[in-house]
Amino acid sequence: MAHSSPGTTVPLLRSNRTSWRSVSETRRAYLDHAATSTMLPEAKEAMREAMELRGNPSSIHADGRRVRDLLDVAREALAGRLRCAFAEVVFTSGATESANHALLGLALAHQSGARKRILASAIEHPCVLQLAPVLGQLGFRLETVPVSRDAVADPQRWADRLSDDVLAVAIQHANNEVGTFQPVREVAELAHRVGATVFVDAVQTMFEPWTVDELGADLVALSGHKIGGPAGVGALYVRAGTRVNAWIRGGSQERERRGGTENVLGIVGFGAAVRTLLRRSGDLREARAASRDAFLRRLAENLPGAWTPTVPLQSALSGHAHLLFPGVDAERLLIAMDLLGVSASAGSACSAGSIDPSPVLLAMGLDPKAARSGVRFTFGWSSTPEEAEWAADRVAEAHGRVAASRTG
């Protein structure tokens, strides 16, 4: 390993990788906020200040208590946002851990019981659906409930499957890929009638006005980096009285519900982002909506008839625009867009150099070819209509290049 000589400045962020260097760096438009949003200035500043402190939040000395106070302030912010009790907020490493904690923790707490079925929407995030094998090893069966072509759950389908052997239901407040809101309250009421616990993935809806009681949720997964906080931190709301066993052990942190020293810097940044949301949620939602609408208007002007919304946009999140480009492969379009300076996603996993058909789009009833033509454009608090219009121009140009190469 090479060492620098005295007085030499070594870049803190340095990479020898060159895979990104062919893309446009003169100007870029970021339209992938559903994956990770731009960090809020308030979150950055709070984390900078916290870096000056030392001490473990579990220590009883003054340094430890001072750091512990920072966690309490962040927990109070989350509790205020959710309208829940301070003690009902558990900090985690992110929403994936929160979902695992909720469903595996429920299973561990109820292994000796008669309820062995868990119902989940067919368009849930992989952090829920991929738990099926593990839940099976614990003696539980994860079953999926179909959705409509518009990616919306039908409460009647849930009612038909609910019975007193169902331990829990898992349903997103809004889908992370196409953005559709789900009838969470109706499903929760049906589930509670048979004594089932309700887990809600609310990762994409922190900008929206809701409380845990309005959702009817017993467990809610949240994420920091989707709202302008840092990555690597999340939270799980656990309604008082809900039996969920800890599955990360090794300490008494988080009231013995999640072992391990808390990610203080991440939690501080998350809390600061939540406090900003509490003050400016309306403005931040409007910024997302205005940018999305500007993008769609310009794209309709530049590329008429070449695309269609995957779902009715009025039923989706204000910052989401999932579009189908018939006859165009999403992977090729994304690469062309990236080279022109636009970051977006297909909302599906990349494998061996090709994009597999999106499980969400397939669950909606699209055929594999149509599913491979879907692109997700998502806007955040830092998006602007001007950026969105510039991006739409680049998308139209990229589409033209891909279409020409296909027919040429």
Coordinates of C-alpha atoms in Angstrom, one line a residue:
M1 CA 0.0 0.0 0.0
A2 CA 1.4 3.4 -1.0
H3 CA 1.9 6.0 1.7
S4 CA 1.9 9.7 1.3
S5 CA 4.9 11.8 2.1
P6 CA 4.8 14.4 4.9
G7 CA 2.9 17.5 3.7
T8 CA 1.1 15.6 0.9
T9 CA -2.6 16.1 0.7
V10 CA -4.4 12.9 0.1
P11 CA -8.0 13.2 -1.4
L12 CA -10.5 11.8 1.1
L13 CA -12.8 10.7 -1.7
R14 CA -10.7 9.0 -4.4
S15 CA -11.5 6.2 -6.8
N16 CA -9.5 4.5 -9.5
R17 CA -12.7 3.2 -11.1
T18 CA -13.4 4.8 -14.5
S19 CA -16.9 3.3 -15.3
W20 CA -18.6 6.6 -14.6
R21 CA -16.2 8.9 -16.5
S22 CA -17.8 8.6 -19.9
V23 CA -21.1 10.1 -18.7
S24 CA -21.9 13.8 -18.8
E25 CA -20.5 15.8 -15.9
T26 CA -21.0 19.2 -17.4
R27 CA -24.6 19.2 -16.2
R28 CA -26.8 16.6 -14.7
A29 CA -30.4 16.2 -13.7
Y30 CA -31.1 13.9 -10.8
L31 CA -34.5 12.2 -11.2
D32 CA -34.0 9.2 -8.8
H33 CA -35.1 10.7 -5.5
A34 CA -37.2 7.6 -4.6
A35 CA -33.9 5.7 -4.5
T36 CA -32.0 8.3 -2.4
S37 CA -32.9 12.0 -2.1
T38 CA -30.6 15.0 -1.9
M39 CA -29.5 15.6 1.7
L40 CA -31.1 18.6 3.4
P41 CA -28.7 21.4 4.5
E42 CA -30.3 21.1 8.0
A43 CA -29.3 17.4 8.2
K44 CA -25.8 18.1 7.0
E45 CA -25.3 20.9 9.6
A46 CA -26.7 18.8 12.5
M47 CA -24.3 16.0 11.6
R48 CA -21.3 18.3 11.4
E49 CA -22.1 19.6 14.9
A50 CA -22.5 16.1 16.2
M51 CA -19.1 15.1 14.9
E52 CA -17.5 17.4 17.5
L53 CA -18.9 15.3 20.3
R54 CA -17.5 12.1 21.8
G55 CA -19.0 9.5 24.0
N56 CA -21.2 6.4 23.7
P57 CA -24.9 7.1 24.3
S58 CA -25.1 4.1 26.6
S59 CA -22.4 5.5 28.9
I60 CA -23.5 7.2 32.1
H61 CA -20.8 9.9 32.2
A62 CA -21.4 13.4 31.0
D63 CA -20.0 12.8 27.5
G64 CA -22.3 9.8 27.1
R65 CA -25.3 11.7 28.4
R66 CA -24.7 14.5 26.0
V67 CA -24.7 12.2 23.0
R68 CA -27.8 10.4 24.5
D69 CA -29.6 13.8 24.5
L70 CA -29.1 14.0 20.7
L71 CA -30.8 10.6 20.2
D72 CA -33.7 11.8 22.4
V73 CA -34.1 14.9 20.3
A74 CA -34.2 12.9 17.1
R75 CA -36.6 10.4 18.7
E76 CA -38.9 13.2 19.8
A77 CA -38.9 14.5 16.2
L78 CA -40.0 11.1 14.9
A79 CA -42.6 10.7 17.6
G80 CA -44.0 14.2 16.7
R81 CA -44.2 13.3 13.0
L82 CA -45.9 10.0 13.6
R83 CA -48.1 11.3 16.5
C84 CA -46.9 8.4 18.7
A85 CA -45.3 7.9 22.0
F86 CA -41.5 8.6 22.4
A87 CA -40.9 5.0 23.5
E88 CA -42.6 3.6 20.4
V89 CA -39.8 4.7 18.1
V90 CA -36.9 2.2 17.5
F91 CA -33.9 3.4 15.5
T92 CA -32.5 0.9 12.9
S93 CA -30.0 0.9 10.1
G94 CA -32.7 1.5 7.5
A95 CA -36.1 0.4 6.3
T96 CA -34.9 -3.0 5.2
E97 CA -33.8 -3.8 8.7
S98 CA -37.1 -2.3 10.0
A99 CA -39.1 -4.6 7.8
N100 CA -37.0 -7.6 8.8
H101 CA -37.3 -6.6 12.5
A102 CA -41.0 -6.2 12.3
L103 CA -41.9 -9.5 10.5
L104 CA -39.2 -11.7 11.8
G105 CA -39.6 -10.3 15.3
L106 CA -43.3 -11.0 15.1
A107 CA -42.6 -14.6 14.0
L108 CA -40.1 -15.2 16.8
A109 CA -42.6 -13.8 19.4
H110 CA -45.4 -16.0 18.2
Q111 CA -43.7 -19.3 17.2
S112 CA -45.8 -21.3 19.7
G113 CA -49.1 -19.8 18.6
A114 CA -51.6 -21.0 16.1
R115 CA -51.3 -18.1 13.7
K116 CA -48.9 -19.2 11.0
R117 CA -49.9 -17.1 7.9
I118 CA -48.6 -13.7 6.9
L119 CA -50.3 -11.8 4.0
A120 CA -48.4 -9.3 1.9
S121 CA -49.3 -7.3 -1.2
A122 CA -47.8 -8.8 -4.4
I123 CA -46.0 -5.5 -5.0
E124 CA -44.3 -5.2 -1.7
H125 CA -40.6 -4.2 -1.5
P126 CA -38.2 -7.1 -1.7
C127 CA -37.3 -6.5 2.0
V128 CA -40.7 -8.1 2.7
L129 CA -41.2 -10.6 -0.1
Q130 CA -37.7 -12.1 0.2
L131 CA -38.4 -13.0 3.8
A132 CA -40.6 -15.9 2.7
P133 CA -37.8 -18.6 3.0
V134 CA -36.7 -17.4 6.4
L135 CA -40.3 -17.2 7.7
G136 CA -40.8 -20.7 6.3
Q137 CA -37.9 -22.0 8.4
L138 CA -39.6 -20.5 11.4
G139 CA -42.8 -22.3 10.6
F140 CA -44.7 -19.4 8.9
R141 CA -46.1 -19.0 5.4
L142 CA -45.9 -15.7 3.5
E143 CA -48.7 -15.4 1.0
T144 CA -49.1 -12.6 -1.6
V145 CA -52.4 -10.9 -2.4
P146 CA -52.8 -9.7 -6.0
V147 CA -53.2 -6.1 -7.1
S148 CA -55.1 -4.5 -9.9
R149 CA -53.6 -3.4 -13.3
D150 CA -53.2 0.1 -11.7
A151 CA -51.1 -1.4 -8.8
V152 CA -53.8 -0.9 -6.2
A153 CA -54.8 -3.4 -3.6
D154 CA -58.5 -4.5 -3.5
P155 CA -59.7 -4.7 0.2
Q156 CA -62.1 -7.4 -0.8
R157 CA -59.3 -9.7 -1.9
W158 CA -57.7 -9.2 1.5
A159 CA -61.0 -9.9 3.3
D160 CA -61.4 -13.2 1.4
R161 CA -58.0 -14.4 2.7
L162 CA -58.1 -13.1 6.2
S163 CA -58.9 -15.5 9.0
D164 CA -58.0 -16.2 12.6
D165 CA -54.8 -18.1 11.5
V166 CA -53.2 -14.9 10.0
L167 CA -50.5 -13.4 12.2
A168 CA -49.9 -10.2 10.3
V169 CA -50.5 -8.3 7.1
A170 CA -47.8 -6.3 5.2
I171 CA -48.8 -3.5 2.9
Q172 CA -47.1 -0.4 1.6
H173 CA -48.6 3.0 2.1
A174 CA -47.4 3.9 -1.4
N175 CA -45.5 1.7 -3.8
N176 CA -41.9 2.6 -4.2
E177 CA -41.8 1.8 -7.9
V178 CA -45.0 3.2 -9.6
G179 CA -46.0 5.4 -6.6
T180 CA -49.6 4.2 -6.2
F181 CA -51.3 4.8 -2.8
Q182 CA -52.7 1.7 -1.1
P183 CA -56.0 1.4 0.9
V184 CA -54.0 0.9 4.1
R185 CA -56.7 2.0 6.5
E186 CA -59.3 -0.4 5.0
V187 CA -57.0 -3.3 5.0
A188 CA -55.9 -2.5 8.5
E189 CA -59.5 -2.5 9.8
L190 CA -60.1 -5.9 8.1
A191 CA -56.9 -7.3 9.6
H192 CA -57.7 -6.1 13.1
R193 CA -61.1 -7.7 13.0
V194 CA -59.4 -11.1 12.9
G195 CA -56.7 -10.1 15.4
A196 CA -53.9 -9.8 12.9
T197 CA -51.0 -7.3 13.3
V198 CA -50.6 -4.6 10.6
F199 CA -47.2 -3.7 9.2
V200 CA -46.9 -0.7 6.9
D201 CA -44.0 0.3 4.7
A202 CA -44.3 4.1 4.8
V203 CA -40.8 4.8 3.3
Q204 CA -42.1 6.8 0.4
T205 CA -44.8 8.8 2.1
M206 CA -43.0 10.8 4.9
F207 CA -43.8 13.9 2.9
E208 CA -47.6 13.2 3.0
P209 CA -49.9 14.1 5.9
W210 CA -50.7 11.0 8.0
T211 CA -50.3 9.6 11.5
V212 CA -49.9 6.0 12.6
D213 CA -53.5 6.1 14.1
E214 CA -54.9 7.3 10.8
L215 CA -53.2 4.4 9.0
G216 CA -54.3 1.9 11.6
A217 CA -50.8 0.5 11.7
D218 CA -49.1 -1.5 14.5
L219 CA -45.7 -1.4 12.9
V220 CA -44.3 1.1 10.5
A221 CA -41.0 1.1 8.6
L222 CA -39.2 4.5 7.8
S223 CA -36.0 5.5 6.1
G224 CA -33.7 8.5 6.5
H225 CA -32.3 8.9 3.0
K226 CA -35.6 9.0 1.2
I227 CA -36.5 12.4 2.9
G228 CA -33.2 14.3 2.8
G229 CA -31.5 12.5 5.7
P230 CA -28.4 10.3 5.5
A231 CA -28.4 6.7 4.2
G232 CA -27.8 3.9 6.7
V233 CA -30.4 4.9 9.2
G234 CA -34.1 4.3 9.6
A235 CA -36.8 3.6 12.2
L236 CA -39.5 1.2 13.2
Y237 CA -42.6 2.3 14.9
V238 CA -43.8 -0.3 17.3
R239 CA -47.2 0.3 18.8
A240 CA -47.2 -0.2 22.6
G241 CA -48.3 -3.8 23.4
T242 CA -47.2 -5.3 20.1
R243 CA -45.1 -8.3 20.7
V244 CA -41.9 -8.1 18.6
N245 CA -38.8 -10.0 19.7
A246 CA -35.4 -8.5 19.2
W247 CA -33.4 -10.4 16.6
I248 CA -30.2 -8.3 16.7
R249 CA -28.8 -9.0 20.1
G250 CA -25.7 -8.0 22.0
G251 CA -26.8 -5.0 24.0
S252 CA -29.7 -3.3 25.8
Q253 CA -29.9 -0.4 23.3
E254 CA -33.3 0.8 22.1
R255 CA -35.0 -0.5 25.2
E256 CA -33.6 -4.0 24.5
R257 CA -35.3 -4.1 21.1
R258 CA -32.2 -3.7 18.9
G259 CA -28.7 -4.5 20.2
G260 CA -25.6 -2.5 19.1
T261 CA -24.4 1.0 19.6
E262 CA -26.7 3.4 17.8
N263 CA -25.6 5.3 14.6
V264 CA -25.5 8.6 16.4
L265 CA -24.5 10.7 13.3
G266 CA -27.1 9.1 11.1
I267 CA -29.8 9.4 13.7
V268 CA -29.0 13.1 14.3
G269 CA -29.2 13.7 10.5
F270 CA -32.5 11.8 10.3
G271 CA -34.0 13.7 13.1
A272 CA -33.0 17.0 11.6
A273 CA -34.6 16.0 8.3
V274 CA -37.8 15.1 10.1
R275 CA -37.9 18.4 11.9
T276 CA -37.5 20.1 8.5
L277 CA -40.4 18.1 7.2
L278 CA -42.5 19.2 10.2
R279 CA -41.9 22.8 9.3
R280 CA -42.0 22.7 5.5
S281 CA -43.8 19.5 4.4
G282 CA -46.3 21.5 2.3
D283 CA -43.5 23.4 0.4
L284 CA -41.5 20.3 -0.1
R285 CA -44.5 18.4 -1.5
E286 CA -45.2 21.3 -3.9
A287 CA -41.6 21.3 -5.1
R288 CA -41.9 17.7 -6.1
A289 CA -45.3 18.1 -7.8
A290 CA -44.3 21.2 -9.7
S291 CA -41.2 19.5 -11.0
R292 CA -42.9 16.3 -12.0
D293 CA -45.7 18.3 -13.8
A294 CA -43.1 20.4 -15.7
F295 CA -41.2 17.3 -16.7
L296 CA -44.4 15.6 -18.1
R297 CA -45.5 18.7 -20.0
R298 CA -42.2 19.1 -21.7
L299 CA -41.9 15.4 -22.5
A300 CA -45.4 15.5 -24.0
E301 CA -44.2 18.4 -26.3
N302 CA -41.0 16.7 -27.3
L303 CA -42.0 13.1 -27.5
P304 CA -45.7 12.9 -28.2
G305 CA -47.2 9.4 -28.5
A306 CA -44.0 7.6 -27.5
W307 CA -44.8 7.0 -23.9
T308 CA -47.7 6.5 -21.5
P309 CA -48.0 6.7 -17.7
T310 CA -47.9 3.2 -16.2
V311 CA -50.6 4.1 -13.7
P312 CA -53.0 7.0 -13.4
L313 CA -50.8 9.8 -12.1
Q314 CA -53.6 11.2 -9.9
S315 CA -53.5 8.0 -7.8
A316 CA -49.7 8.2 -7.3
L317 CA -47.2 10.1 -5.2
S318 CA -46.7 13.7 -6.3
G319 CA -43.0 13.1 -7.0
H320 CA -43.5 9.9 -9.0
A321 CA -43.7 9.5 -12.8
H322 CA -43.4 5.9 -13.9
L323 CA -43.6 5.7 -17.7
L324 CA -43.8 3.0 -20.3
F325 CA -41.9 3.5 -23.6
P326 CA -43.4 0.9 -25.9
G327 CA -40.8 -0.8 -28.1
V328 CA -37.9 0.6 -26.2
D329 CA -35.7 -1.4 -23.8
A330 CA -35.5 0.4 -20.5
E331 CA -31.9 -0.5 -19.9
R332 CA -30.7 1.0 -23.2
L333 CA -32.8 4.1 -22.6
L334 CA -31.4 4.5 -19.1
I335 CA -27.8 4.2 -20.4
A336 CA -28.5 6.8 -23.2
M337 CA -30.1 9.1 -20.6
D338 CA -27.1 8.7 -18.3
L339 CA -24.7 9.6 -21.0
L340 CA -26.7 12.8 -21.7
G341 CA -26.8 13.8 -18.0
V342 CA -30.0 12.3 -16.6
S343 CA -30.2 9.9 -13.6
A344 CA -33.3 7.8 -13.4
S345 CA -34.0 4.1 -12.8
A346 CA -36.0 1.1 -14.0
G347 CA -37.1 0.3 -10.5
S348 CA -36.0 -3.3 -11.0
A349 CA -32.8 -5.3 -10.3
C350 CA -30.0 -5.4 -12.7
S351 CA -28.5 -8.9 -13.3
A352 CA -25.7 -10.0 -15.6
G353 CA -25.8 -6.8 -17.6
S354 CA -29.5 -6.9 -18.3
I355 CA -32.6 -5.6 -16.5
D356 CA -35.0 -8.4 -15.5
P357 CA -38.7 -7.6 -15.9
S358 CA -39.9 -5.7 -12.9
P359 CA -41.7 -8.0 -10.4
V360 CA -44.0 -5.1 -9.6
L361 CA -45.0 -4.5 -13.3
L362 CA -45.4 -8.3 -13.8
A363 CA -47.7 -8.4 -10.7
M364 CA -49.8 -5.7 -12.3
G365 CA -50.4 -8.0 -15.3
L366 CA -47.9 -6.5 -17.8
D367 CA -46.2 -8.9 -20.1
P368 CA -42.4 -9.2 -19.8
K369 CA -41.7 -7.1 -22.9
A370 CA -43.9 -4.2 -21.7
A371 CA -42.4 -4.6 -18.2
R372 CA -38.9 -4.1 -19.7
S373 CA -40.0 -0.7 -21.2
G374 CA -40.7 0.9 -17.8
V375 CA -38.7 3.8 -16.4
R376 CA -39.2 5.5 -13.1
F377 CA -38.6 9.3 -12.8
T378 CA -38.8 10.6 -9.2
F379 CA -38.5 14.1 -7.9
G380 CA -37.5 15.5 -4.5
W381 CA -37.4 18.5 -2.4
S382 CA -34.4 19.9 -4.3
S383 CA -36.0 19.4 -7.8
T384 CA -36.9 22.4 -9.8
P385 CA -39.2 22.8 -12.9
E386 CA -36.2 24.2 -14.9
E387 CA -34.2 21.1 -14.1
A388 CA -37.2 18.9 -14.9
E389 CA -37.7 20.6 -18.3
W390 CA -34.0 20.2 -19.1
A391 CA -34.1 16.6 -18.2
A392 CA -37.2 16.0 -20.4
D393 CA -35.3 17.4 -23.4
R394 CA -32.5 15.0 -22.7
V395 CA -34.9 12.0 -22.3
A396 CA -36.4 12.8 -25.7
E397 CA -33.0 13.0 -27.2
A398 CA -32.0 9.7 -25.6
H399 CA -35.2 8.1 -26.8
G400 CA -34.4 9.2 -30.4
R401 CA -31.0 7.7 -30.2
V402 CA -32.2 4.4 -28.9
A403 CA -35.1 4.2 -31.4
A404 CA -32.7 5.0 -34.3
S405 CA -30.2 2.4 -33.3
R406 CA -33.1 -0.2 -33.1
T407 CA -34.3 0.5 -36.6
G408 CA -31.0 1.5 -38.3

